[in-house]
mmCIF file of N, CA and C in Angstrom:
data_model
loop_
_atom_site.group_PDB
_atom_site.id
_atom_site.type_symbol
_atom_site.label_atom_id
_atom_site.label_comp_id
_atom_site.label_asym_id
_atom_site.label_seq_id
_atom_site.Cartn_x
_atom_site.Cartn_y
_atom_site.Cartn_z
ATOM 1 N N MET T 7 0.760 -0.993 -0.252
ATOM 2 C CA MET T 7 -0.111 -0.024 -0.013
ATOM 3 C C MET T 7 0.810 1.096 -0.011
ATOM 4 N N ILE T 8 2.195 1.219 0.822
ATOM 5 C CA ILE T 8 2.939 2.411 0.937
ATOM 6 C C ILE T 8 3.554 2.544 -0.503
ATOM 7 N N ALA T 9 3.739 1.642 -1.380
ATOM 8 C CA ALA T 9 4.483 1.525 -2.737
ATOM 9 C C ALA T 9 3.287 2.071 -3.697
ATOM 10 N N LEU T 10 2.228 2.256 -3.518
ATOM 11 C CA LEU T 10 0.675 2.978 -4.218
ATOM 12 C C LEU T 10 1.084 4.323 -3.930
ATOM 13 N N LEU T 11 0.984 4.470 -2.479
ATOM 14 C CA LEU T 11 0.874 6.053 -2.202
ATOM 15 C C LEU T 11 2.198 6.576 -2.358
ATOM 16 N N ALA T 12 3.381 5.940 -2.571
ATOM 17 C CA ALA T 12 4.998 6.518 -3.378
ATOM 18 C C ALA T 12 5.008 6.830 -4.353
ATOM 19 N N ALA T 13 3.761 6.431 -5.631
ATOM 20 C CA ALA T 13 3.757 6.476 -6.562
ATOM 21 C C ALA T 13 3.227 8.128 -6.981
ATOM 22 N N GLY T 14 2.524 8.765 -6.116
ATOM 23 C CA GLY T 14 2.122 9.975 -6.059
ATOM 24 C C GLY T 14 2.726 10.799 -5.177
ATOM 25 N N GLY T 15 2.498 12.242 -5.304
ATOM 26 C CA GLY T 15 3.282 13.046 -4.432
ATOM 27 C C GLY T 15 3.065 13.075 -2.869
ATOM 28 N N PHE T 16 1.848 12.488 -2.355
ATOM 29 C CA PHE T 16 1.730 12.306 -1.046
ATOM 30 C C PHE T 16 2.510 11.559 -0.582
ATOM 31 N N GLY T 17 2.698 10.078 -0.795
ATOM 32 C CA GLY T 17 3.590 9.185 -0.193
ATOM 33 C C GLY T 17 5.112 9.869 -0.475
ATOM 34 N N TYR T 18 5.420 10.406 -1.456
ATOM 35 C CA TYR T 18 7.051 10.976 -1.507
ATOM 36 C C TYR T 18 7.223 11.839 -0.199
ATOM 37 N N TYR T 19 6.372 12.737 -0.047
ATOM 38 C CA TYR T 19 6.509 13.615 1.139
ATOM 39 C C TYR T 19 6.315 12.962 2.328
ATOM 40 N N THR T 20 5.342 11.649 2.235
ATOM 41 C CA THR T 20 5.380 10.977 3.622
ATOM 42 C C THR T 20 6.656 10.297 3.793
ATOM 43 N N LEU T 21 7.193 10.014 2.773
ATOM 44 C CA LEU T 21 8.940 9.217 2.866
ATOM 45 C C LEU T 21 9.851 10.091 3.436
ATOM 46 N N CYS T 22 9.734 11.121 2.794
ATOM 47 C CA CYS T 22 10.780 12.189 3.192
ATOM 48 C C CYS T 22 10.520 12.928 4.651
ATOM 49 N N THR T 23 9.473 12.854 5.201
ATOM 50 C CA THR T 23 9.283 13.355 6.569
ATOM 51 C C THR T 23 9.799 12.143 7.479
ATOM 52 N N LEU T 24 9.113 10.707 7.141
ATOM 53 C CA LEU T 24 9.582 9.775 7.915
ATOM 54 C C LEU T 24 11.318 9.721 7.984
ATOM 55 N N PHE T 25 11.707 9.939 6.836
ATOM 56 C CA PHE T 25 13.200 9.826 6.889
ATOM 57 C C PHE T 25 13.960 10.847 7.597
ATOM 58 N N ILE T 26 13.571 12.090 7.795
ATOM 59 C CA ILE T 26 13.882 13.186 8.551
ATOM 60 C C ILE T 26 13.544 12.635 9.925
ATOM 61 N N ILE T 27 12.580 12.182 10.151
ATOM 62 C CA ILE T 27 12.604 11.951 11.899
ATOM 63 C C ILE T 27 13.383 10.769 12.284
ATOM 64 N N ILE T 28 13.751 9.849 10.856
ATOM 65 C CA ILE T 28 14.981 8.742 11.417
ATOM 66 C C ILE T 28 16.143 9.210 11.404
ATOM 67 N N CYS T 29 16.465 10.120 10.700
ATOM 68 C CA CYS T 29 17.935 10.769 10.748
ATOM 69 C C CYS T 29 17.929 11.425 12.107
ATOM 70 N N ILE T 30 17.142 12.370 12.537
ATOM 71 C CA ILE T 30 16.720 12.799 13.911
ATOM 72 C C ILE T 30 17.108 11.901 14.858
ATOM 73 N N LEU T 31 16.272 10.840 14.837
ATOM 74 C CA LEU T 31 16.358 10.087 15.899
ATOM 75 C C LEU T 31 17.977 9.295 15.865
ATOM 76 N N LEU T 32 18.434 8.973 14.913
ATOM 77 C CA LEU T 32 19.724 8.402 14.504
ATOM 78 C C LEU T 32 20.859 9.130 15.229
ATOM 79 N N ILE T 33 20.667 10.437 14.887
ATOM 80 C CA ILE T 33 21.878 11.166 15.647
ATOM 81 C C ILE T 33 21.775 11.490 17.021
ATOM 82 N N PHE T 34 20.395 11.508 17.584
ATOM 83 C CA PHE T 34 20.284 11.415 19.302
ATOM 84 C C PHE T 34 20.758 10.036 19.583
ATOM 85 N N MET T 35 20.118 8.949 18.666
ATOM 86 C CA MET T 35 21.242 7.465 19.350
ATOM 87 C C MET T 35 22.468 7.357 19.404
ATOM 88 N N VAL T 36 23.186 8.086 18.370
ATOM 89 C CA VAL T 36 24.484 7.981 18.543
ATOM 90 C C VAL T 36 24.981 8.931 19.232
ATOM 91 N N VAL T 37 24.575 9.948 19.460
ATOM 92 C CA VAL T 37 25.273 11.080 20.692
ATOM 93 C C VAL T 37 25.052 10.265 22.061
ATOM 94 N N ILE T 38 23.846 9.571 22.035
ATOM 95 C CA ILE T 38 23.752 9.094 23.757
ATOM 96 C C ILE T 38 24.076 7.398 23.885
ATOM 97 N N THR T 39 24.765 6.954 23.010
ATOM 98 C CA THR T 39 25.282 5.603 22.896
ATOM 99 C C THR T 39 26.761 5.789 24.082
ATOM 100 N N PRO T 40 26.820 4.858 24.841
ATOM 101 C CA PRO T 40 27.645 4.756 25.687
ATOM 102 C C PRO T 40 28.996 4.142 25.592
ATOM 103 N N SER T 41 29.931 4.960 25.472
ATOM 104 C CA SER T 41 31.156 4.147 24.813
ATOM 105 C C SER T 41 32.226 3.696 26.532
ATOM 106 N N GLN T 42 33.170 2.995 25.790
ATOM 107 C CA GLN T 42 34.229 2.635 27.075
ATOM 108 C C GLN T 42 34.557 3.841 27.725
ATOM 109 N N GLU T 43 34.650 4.967 27.335
ATOM 110 C CA GLU T 43 35.046 6.256 28.042
ATOM 111 C C GLU T 43 34.406 6.916 28.661
ATOM 112 N N GLY T 44 32.735 6.497 28.193
ATOM 113 C CA GLY T 44 31.837 7.411 29.225
ATOM 114 C C GLY T 44 31.185 8.122 28.409
ATOM 115 N N GLY T 45 31.366 8.417 27.193
ATOM 116 C CA GLY T 45 30.541 8.871 25.991
ATOM 117 C C GLY T 45 30.287 10.542 26.524
ATOM 118 N N MET T 46 28.943 10.887 25.995
ATOM 119 C CA MET T 46 28.648 12.297 26.127
ATOM 120 C C MET T 46 28.126 12.399 27.821
ATOM 121 N N ALA T 47 27.907 11.539 28.487
ATOM 122 C CA ALA T 47 27.686 11.503 29.956
ATOM 123 C C ALA T 47 29.175 11.945 30.466
ATOM 124 N N ALA T 48 30.172 11.685 30.278
ATOM 125 C CA ALA T 48 31.329 11.975 30.811
ATOM 126 C C ALA T 48 31.856 13.636 30.376
ATOM 127 N N ALA T 49 31.240 13.569 29.261
ATOM 128 C CA ALA T 49 31.659 15.119 28.847
ATOM 129 C C ALA T 49 30.476 16.429 29.684
ATOM 130 N N PHE T 50 29.734 15.712 30.175
ATOM 131 C CA PHE T 50 28.451 16.694 30.758
ATOM 132 C C PHE T 50 28.725 16.421 32.727
ATOM 133 N N GLY T 51 29.729 15.623 32.855
ATOM 134 C CA GLY T 51 30.126 15.644 34.215
ATOM 135 C C GLY T 51 29.447 14.705 34.888
ATOM 136 N N GLY T 52 29.124 13.503 34.193
ATOM 137 C CA GLY T 52 28.665 12.228 34.749
ATOM 138 C C GLY T 52 29.050 10.995 34.125
ATOM 139 N N MET T 53 29.017 9.722 34.693
ATOM 140 C CA MET T 53 29.301 8.605 34.062
ATOM 141 C C MET T 53 28.154 7.697 34.254
ATOM 142 N N GLY T 54 27.137 8.436 34.640
ATOM 143 C CA GLY T 54 26.057 7.140 34.859
ATOM 144 C C GLY T 54 24.959 7.029 34.179
ATOM 145 N N SER T 55 25.388 7.234 32.751
ATOM 146 C CA SER T 55 24.578 7.067 31.796
ATOM 147 C C SER T 55 23.819 5.426 31.565
ATOM 148 N N ASP T 56 24.262 4.734 32.126
ATOM 149 C CA ASP T 56 23.917 3.161 31.979
ATOM 150 C C ASP T 56 22.719 3.224 33.465
ATOM 151 N N SER T 57 23.115 3.706 34.251
ATOM 152 C CA SER T 57 21.991 4.049 35.523
ATOM 153 C C SER T 57 20.613 4.737 35.229
ATOM 154 N N PHE T 58 20.892 5.843 34.262
ATOM 155 C CA PHE T 58 20.067 6.520 33.609
ATOM 156 C C PHE T 58 18.986 5.717 33.052
ATOM 157 N N PHE T 59 19.526 4.976 32.086
ATOM 158 C CA PHE T 59 18.702 4.136 31.156
ATOM 159 C C PHE T 59 18.140 2.674 31.673
ATOM 160 N N GLY T 60 18.990 2.253 32.628
ATOM 161 C CA GLY T 60 19.025 0.922 33.042
ATOM 162 C C GLY T 60 20.073 0.081 33.050
ATOM 163 N N THR T 61 20.137 -0.914 33.634
ATOM 164 C CA THR T 61 21.314 -1.918 33.733
ATOM 165 C C THR T 61 21.748 -2.294 32.193
ATOM 166 N N LYS T 62 20.633 -2.536 31.468
ATOM 167 C CA LYS T 62 21.085 -3.346 30.195
ATOM 168 C C LYS T 62 20.879 -2.135 29.265
ATOM 169 N N ALA T 63 20.979 -1.170 29.453
ATOM 170 C CA ALA T 63 20.687 -0.357 28.341
ATOM 171 C C ALA T 63 21.181 -0.203 27.084
ATOM 172 N N HIS T 64 22.437 -0.343 27.104
ATOM 173 C CA HIS T 64 23.322 -0.375 26.023
ATOM 174 C C HIS T 64 22.863 -1.333 24.943
ATOM 175 N N GLN T 65 22.621 -2.710 25.478
ATOM 176 C CA GLN T 65 22.106 -3.528 24.499
ATOM 177 C C GLN T 65 20.778 -3.022 23.551
ATOM 178 N N HIS T 66 19.949 -2.370 24.432
ATOM 179 C CA HIS T 66 18.513 -2.097 23.627
ATOM 180 C C HIS T 66 19.013 -0.523 22.976
ATOM 181 N N ILE T 67 20.129 0.081 23.062
ATOM 182 C CA ILE T 67 20.411 1.492 22.395
ATOM 183 C C ILE T 67 21.090 0.806 21.431
ATOM 184 N N ASN T 68 21.966 -0.206 21.243
ATOM 185 C CA ASN T 68 22.762 -0.765 20.203
ATOM 186 C C ASN T 68 21.751 -1.358 19.084
ATOM 187 N N LYS T 69 20.443 -2.099 19.954
ATOM 188 C CA LYS T 69 20.041 -2.728 19.006
ATOM 189 C C LYS T 69 18.796 -1.638 18.268
ATOM 190 N N PHE T 70 18.188 -0.589 18.874
ATOM 191 C CA PHE T 70 17.589 0.621 18.250
ATOM 192 C C PHE T 70 18.460 1.397 17.103
ATOM 193 N N THR T 71 19.535 1.436 17.563
ATOM 194 C CA THR T 71 20.602 2.282 16.740
ATOM 195 C C THR T 71 20.777 1.279 15.300
ATOM 196 N N VAL T 72 21.141 0.195 15.273
ATOM 197 C CA VAL T 72 20.921 -0.886 14.153
ATOM 198 C C VAL T 72 20.105 -0.545 13.404
ATOM 199 N N PHE T 73 18.689 -0.808 13.878
ATOM 200 C CA PHE T 73 17.476 -0.818 13.361
ATOM 201 C C PHE T 73 17.126 0.705 12.482
ATOM 202 N N LEU T 74 17.713 1.626 13.165
ATOM 203 C CA LEU T 74 17.709 3.139 12.683
ATOM 204 C C LEU T 74 18.371 3.369 11.327
ATOM 205 N N ALA T 75 19.869 2.658 11.522
ATOM 206 C CA ALA T 75 20.532 2.708 10.583
ATOM 207 C C ALA T 75 20.187 1.773 9.222
ATOM 208 N N VAL T 76 19.540 0.883 9.627
ATOM 209 C CA VAL T 76 19.004 -0.123 8.401
ATOM 210 C C VAL T 76 17.935 0.686 7.887
ATOM 211 N N SER T 77 17.034 1.506 8.447
ATOM 212 C CA SER T 77 15.758 2.036 8.055
ATOM 213 C C SER T 77 16.323 3.353 7.466
ATOM 214 N N PHE T 78 17.303 3.904 7.759
ATOM 215 C CA PHE T 78 18.129 5.037 7.066
ATOM 216 C C PHE T 78 18.170 4.735 5.555
ATOM 217 N N LEU T 79 19.288 3.533 5.531
ATOM 218 C CA LEU T 79 19.716 3.255 4.334
ATOM 219 C C LEU T 79 18.519 2.859 3.414
ATOM 220 N N VAL T 80 17.355 1.908 3.765
ATOM 221 C CA VAL T 80 16.273 1.331 3.163
ATOM 222 C C VAL T 80 15.518 2.642 2.647
ATOM 223 N N LEU T 81 15.291 3.808 3.431
ATOM 224 C CA LEU T 81 14.500 4.724 3.139
ATOM 225 C C LEU T 81 15.238 5.934 1.906
ATOM 226 N N ALA T 82 16.449 5.876 2.158
ATOM 227 C CA ALA T 82 17.302 6.438 1.169
ATOM 228 C C ALA T 82 17.260 5.775 -0.283
ATOM 229 N N PHE T 83 17.403 4.372 -0.292
ATOM 230 C CA PHE T 83 17.263 3.855 -1.580
ATOM 231 C C PHE T 83 16.055 3.959 -2.064
ATOM 232 N N TRP T 84 14.884 3.757 -1.233
ATOM 233 C CA TRP T 84 13.505 3.910 -1.643
ATOM 234 C C TRP T 84 13.089 5.309 -2.035
ATOM 235 N N ILE T 85 13.218 6.383 -1.458
ATOM 236 C CA ILE T 85 13.154 7.646 -1.865
ATOM 237 C C ILE T 85 13.982 8.077 -3.264
ATOM 238 N N ASN T 86 15.020 7.484 -3.416
ATOM 239 C CA ASN T 86 15.699 7.544 -4.593
ATOM 240 C C ASN T 86 15.022 6.973 -5.801
ATOM 241 N N TRP T 87 14.688 5.419 -5.658
ATOM 242 C CA TRP T 87 13.730 4.799 -6.618
ATOM 243 C C TRP T 87 12.671 5.699 -6.802
ATOM 244 N N THR T 88 11.995 6.056 -6.155
ATOM 245 C CA THR T 88 10.447 6.872 -6.174
ATOM 246 C C THR T 88 10.658 7.971 -6.994
ATOM 247 N N ASN T 89 11.891 8.819 -6.836
ATOM 248 C CA ASN T 89 12.100 9.800 -7.158
ATOM 249 C C ASN T 89 12.492 9.982 -8.815
ATOM 250 N N LYS T 90 13.172 8.338 -9.299
ATOM 251 C CA LYS T 90 13.659 8.539 -10.421
ATOM 252 C C LYS T 90 12.567 8.008 -11.623
ATOM 253 N N GLY T 91 11.628 7.511 -10.753
ATOM 254 C CA GLY T 91 10.471 6.739 -11.614
ATOM 255 C C GLY T 91 10.710 5.328 -11.554
ATOM 256 N N GLY T 92 11.650 4.685 -11.439
ATOM 257 C CA GLY T 92 11.719 2.981 -10.657
ATOM 258 C C GLY T 92 11.568 2.293 -11.968
ATOM 259 N N VAL T 93 10.689 1.589 -11.942
ATOM 260 C CA VAL T 93 10.476 0.631 -13.137
ATOM 261 C C VAL T 93 10.568 1.122 -14.534
ATOM 262 N N THR T 94 9.618 2.511 -14.294
ATOM 263 C CA THR T 94 8.973 2.934 -15.723
ATOM 264 C C THR T 94 10.326 3.471 -16.538
ATOM 265 N N ALA T 95 11.645 3.472 -15.869
ATOM 266 C CA ALA T 95 12.719 3.909 -16.701
ATOM 267 C C ALA T 95 13.424 2.931 -17.581
ATOM 268 N N THR T 96 13.689 3.593 -18.826
ATOM 269 C CA THR T 96 14.156 2.620 -19.741
ATOM 270 C C THR T 96 15.456 2.042 -19.461
ATOM 271 N N PRO T 97 15.438 0.348 -19.554
ATOM 272 C CA PRO T 97 16.548 -0.305 -19.170
ATOM 273 C C PRO T 97 17.848 0.033 -20.202
ATOM 274 N N GLY T 98 18.828 0.178 -19.679
ATOM 275 C CA GLY T 98 20.139 0.654 -20.410
ATOM 276 C C GLY T 98 20.276 2.058 -20.724
ATOM 277 N N VAL T 99 19.081 2.955 -20.784
ATOM 278 C CA VAL T 99 19.368 4.247 -20.911
ATOM 279 C C VAL T 99 19.286 5.102 -19.782
ATOM 280 N N ALA T 100 20.000 6.260 -19.576
ATOM 281 C CA ALA T 100 20.016 6.767 -18.385
ATOM 282 C C ALA T 100 19.036 8.071 -18.459
ATOM 283 N N PRO T 101 18.388 8.358 -17.469
ATOM 284 C CA PRO T 101 17.339 9.045 -17.626
ATOM 285 C C PRO T 101 17.887 10.632 -17.605
ATOM 286 N N LYS T 102 17.247 11.283 -18.858
ATOM 287 C CA LYS T 102 17.860 12.753 -18.840
ATOM 288 C C LYS T 102 17.334 13.911 -18.032
ATOM 289 N N SER T 103 17.915 14.929 -17.471
ATOM 290 C CA SER T 103 17.332 15.753 -16.809
ATOM 291 C C SER T 103 16.620 16.794 -17.238
ATOM 292 N N SER T 104 15.781 17.603 -16.445
ATOM 293 C CA SER T 104 14.952 18.486 -17.373
ATOM 294 C C SER T 104 16.016 19.615 -18.349
ATOM 295 N N ILE T 105 17.422 19.814 -17.613
ATOM 296 C CA ILE T 105 18.112 20.873 -18.121
ATOM 297 C C ILE T 105 18.860 20.182 -19.402
ATOM 298 N N GLU T 106 19.065 18.756 -19.110
ATOM 299 C CA GLU T 106 19.791 18.216 -20.772
ATOM 300 C C GLU T 106 18.685 18.481 -21.788
ATOM 301 N N GLU T 107 17.287 18.254 -21.287
ATOM 302 C CA GLU T 107 16.336 18.609 -22.217
ATOM 303 C C GLU T 107 15.857 19.800 -22.837
ATOM 304 N N LYS T 108 16.172 20.818 -21.853
ATOM 305 C CA LYS T 108 16.034 22.122 -22.365
ATOM 306 C C LYS T 108 17.268 22.568 -23.331
ATOM 307 N N ILE T 109 18.666 21.975 -22.799
ATOM 308 C CA ILE T 109 19.765 22.490 -23.885
ATOM 309 C C ILE T 109 19.595 21.757 -25.037
ATOM 310 N N LYS T 110 18.859 20.594 -25.256
ATOM 311 C CA LYS T 110 18.698 19.752 -26.624
ATOM 312 C C LYS T 110 17.771 20.686 -27.438
ATOM 313 N N ASN T 111 16.737 21.145 -26.614
ATOM 314 C CA ASN T 111 15.691 21.988 -27.852
ATOM 315 C C ASN T 111 15.992 23.559 -27.668
ATOM 316 N N LEU T 112 17.406 23.860 -27.334
ATOM 317 C CA LEU T 112 17.600 25.314 -27.687
ATOM 318 C C LEU T 112 17.815 25.245 -29.324
ATOM 319 N N PRO T 113 17.197 26.730 -29.962
ATOM 320 C CA PRO T 113 18.013 26.687 -31.298
ATOM 321 C C PRO T 113 19.019 26.822 -31.766
ATOM 322 N N THR T 114 19.252 26.416 -32.953
ATOM 323 C CA THR T 114 20.863 26.577 -33.119
ATOM 324 C C THR T 114 21.349 27.937 -33.778
ATOM 325 N N PRO T 115 22.467 28.542 -33.447
ATOM 326 C CA PRO T 115 22.584 29.543 -34.125
ATOM 327 C C PRO T 115 22.778 29.713 -35.460
ATOM 328 N N PRO T 116 22.466 30.902 -36.261
ATOM 329 C CA PRO T 116 22.991 31.122 -37.532
ATOM 330 C C PRO T 116 24.270 30.806 -37.893
ATOM 331 N N LYS T 117 24.349 30.306 -39.199
ATOM 332 C CA LYS T 117 25.688 29.987 -39.208
ATOM 333 C C LYS T 117 26.009 30.875 -40.723
ATOM 334 N N GLY T 118 27.421 31.048 -41.070
ATOM 335 C CA GLY T 118 27.691 31.536 -42.470
ATOM 336 C C GLY T 118 27.585 30.912 -43.382
ATOM 337 N N PRO T 119 27.882 31.530 -44.708
ATOM 338 C CA PRO T 119 27.984 30.644 -46.070
ATOM 339 C C PRO T 119 29.117 29.697 -45.897
ATOM 340 N N ASP T 120 30.255 29.775 -45.272
ATOM 341 C CA ASP T 120 31.199 28.927 -45.099
ATOM 342 C C ASP T 120 31.252 27.610 -43.636
ATOM 343 N N GLY T 121 29.792 27.812 -43.173
ATOM 344 C CA GLY T 121 29.609 26.930 -42.017
ATOM 345 C C GLY T 121 30.282 27.507 -40.818
ATOM 346 N N SER T 122 30.779 28.747 -40.805
ATOM 347 C CA SER T 122 31.173 29.026 -39.425
ATOM 348 C C SER T 122 30.495 30.226 -38.521
ATOM 349 N N LEU T 123 30.619 30.380 -37.408
ATOM 350 C CA LEU T 123 29.796 31.277 -37.111
ATOM 351 C C LEU T 123 30.001 32.870 -37.323
ATOM 352 N N PRO T 124 28.607 33.560 -37.547
ATOM 353 C CA PRO T 124 29.223 34.826 -37.658
ATOM 354 C C PRO T 124 29.804 35.710 -36.584
ATOM 355 N N PRO T 125 30.304 36.855 -36.406
ATOM 356 C CA PRO T 125 31.220 37.738 -35.934
ATOM 357 C C PRO T 125 30.316 38.405 -34.916
ATOM 358 N N PRO T 126 30.460 38.184 -33.510
ATOM 359 C CA PRO T 126 29.606 38.590 -32.357
ATOM 360 C C PRO T 126 29.409 40.298 -32.865
ATOM 361 N N ASN T 127 28.066 40.513 -32.521
ATOM 362 C CA ASN T 127 27.425 41.908 -32.680
ATOM 363 C C ASN T 127 27.897 42.949 -31.707
ATOM 364 N N LYS T 128 28.536 44.109 -31.917
ATOM 365 C CA LYS T 128 29.230 45.147 -30.996
ATOM 366 C C LYS T 128 28.458 46.283 -30.824
#
């Protein structure tokens, strides 16, 4: 069902919003992850980060951080896939950007009788 929503504009913005939320949560989880030296808890004057979240908090924090990292990668690929057009793109042919299409459709400058460009007007 989400894939059907992603085909339209609403699904794309929903995926982007979810992606931003996951990015913020991932940053937060990396910051609060305890390390051997005490992490951010030691920087702010305390070594009790484990006691704040519980005795086995580092296991839950690590699992949730891995979940967020995998979600980050999956959503990044999914947003890219929906933005490109996914399956509708022609295999073997790189999709052209709108700028390439505009450059291709520009009028050609007039040429002189010998095939050279005329001198610029001053």
